[in-house]
């Protein structure tokens, strides 16, 4: 979908099959953008209580013939005082859903009279919501008849003269960030038989060429040379080769220490010999969501031209079962040198991340942030509305919380106290790969902490947020692209 920016004309004369206008829930005083000649019609609808303008509630009116919009869709924004960028994102999503259900090929959104201080952020949020809403995964469908949600071609945004520059900047950023998240969603959605470690590496390389990033892909030989014994141990149970992807964006000074992002790229998690129950196991194609998100974040960071050095590391493997697969009780090595007793082969994410985190230090990073669908326990702790964030640096954790709120991809802190480390004690190795049932998300993070020495590091457990039912207007069931928007927002905040 193209996102086009337009100067304001008389919106009454703007030719479009569908004009979308927001309304606030404030007893009739909340028409931020209605042209005078329409006020009467809309007021009547309000008086009849056809619409109360609660968030997402909508009312469609048809205009008499003549030039100008054919239809107007009013979309409620709720109370004006509660408006924030997440609600505008949802508003953008509702606009697209409205256009889809009408089957129109283009739509125009006029967000109303926004103050210039908030215009850029607001336009960004609306476009993000629209771009996210429009995405769908249909690569594997052979029926070429277009469904209604594929007819939409373009979105036009109107802006008042005084905020045109801000609107333009917001539209541009919203499009880049929305498209980055959608790229993550496409990679996430691809089935395990297609999105193998080799496939992810190819896709990352293709993207890197397109966006001017440096890319290095390590195969089994280089992974061995780099002593990534834990990654190799996990991949041994599969006939698909592992890959270790390195993406580099050189946006800052050459001697500035980079931000390093690490994403779990486990392309299918059967659990290994500690096999998972078969019900719902198909969702384990999403176990590479962290990796997809880091690849997509690098795309977004490059497209935005952020003046920071940023590195993305994605250890990629399957977790399957064959005669060479690791077994409960095995003791494996790691790049860091520590030995690990594998009590449960399903706790594999932390093993491949351990080697990636250890490798991250070779960049002398200003900070390391990893994201991984690491534990079912995070769903018990926080459900599907927030990722867990844990780290060695309070300020970094705070920064991620703020970036989460601003991007609409929230995360919430859990403690990483030393006491929890005791649960990882092993009789025979330096540490065990599981810490028992209590505080599973925390002990998983404690495990990772063993491999980052003194660097500033934070971990996002995204098992509950990377994919889901897709209840918001801009989502669909399945891949959600989480935490691509969060990570881009965080990198942007570091560049300010
Ligand atoms: N990939 C899973 C975590 C997961 C669970 C992701 C649910 C998405 C939804 C991970 O590799 C795993 O299996 N973790 C185990 C750890 C346990 C064995 C300590 C878990 O959470 O059960
Ligand atoms: Zn697992
Ligand atoms: Zn896993």
PDB file of C-alpha atoms and ligand atoms in Angstrom, residues 264 266 269 276 284 287 346 348-349 373-374, ligand 3:
ATOM      1  CA  UNK A 264      16.504 -15.946  19.135  1.00  0.00           C
ATOM      2  CA  UNK A 266      14.891 -20.966  16.598  1.00  0.00           C
ATOM      3  CA  UNK A 269      11.084 -25.893  18.562  1.00  0.00           C
ATOM      4  CA  UNK A 276       6.619 -30.900  23.705  1.00  0.00           C
ATOM      5  CA  UNK A 284       6.614 -23.271  17.604  1.00  0.00           C
ATOM      6  CA  UNK A 287      10.147 -19.488  18.049  1.00  0.00           C
ATOM      7  CA  UNK A 346      13.396 -27.867  25.532  1.00  0.00           C
ATOM      8  CA  UNK A 348      17.316 -24.611  24.097  1.00  0.00           C
ATOM      9  CA  UNK A 349      16.759 -20.898  23.494  1.00  0.00           C
ATOM     10  CA  UNK A 373      10.400 -16.352  22.944  1.00  0.00           C
ATOM     11  CA  UNK A 374      12.159 -17.885  25.910  1.00  0.00           C
TER      12      UNK A 374
HETATM   13 ZN1  LIG B   3      12.249 -22.382  22.157  1.00  0.00          ZN
END
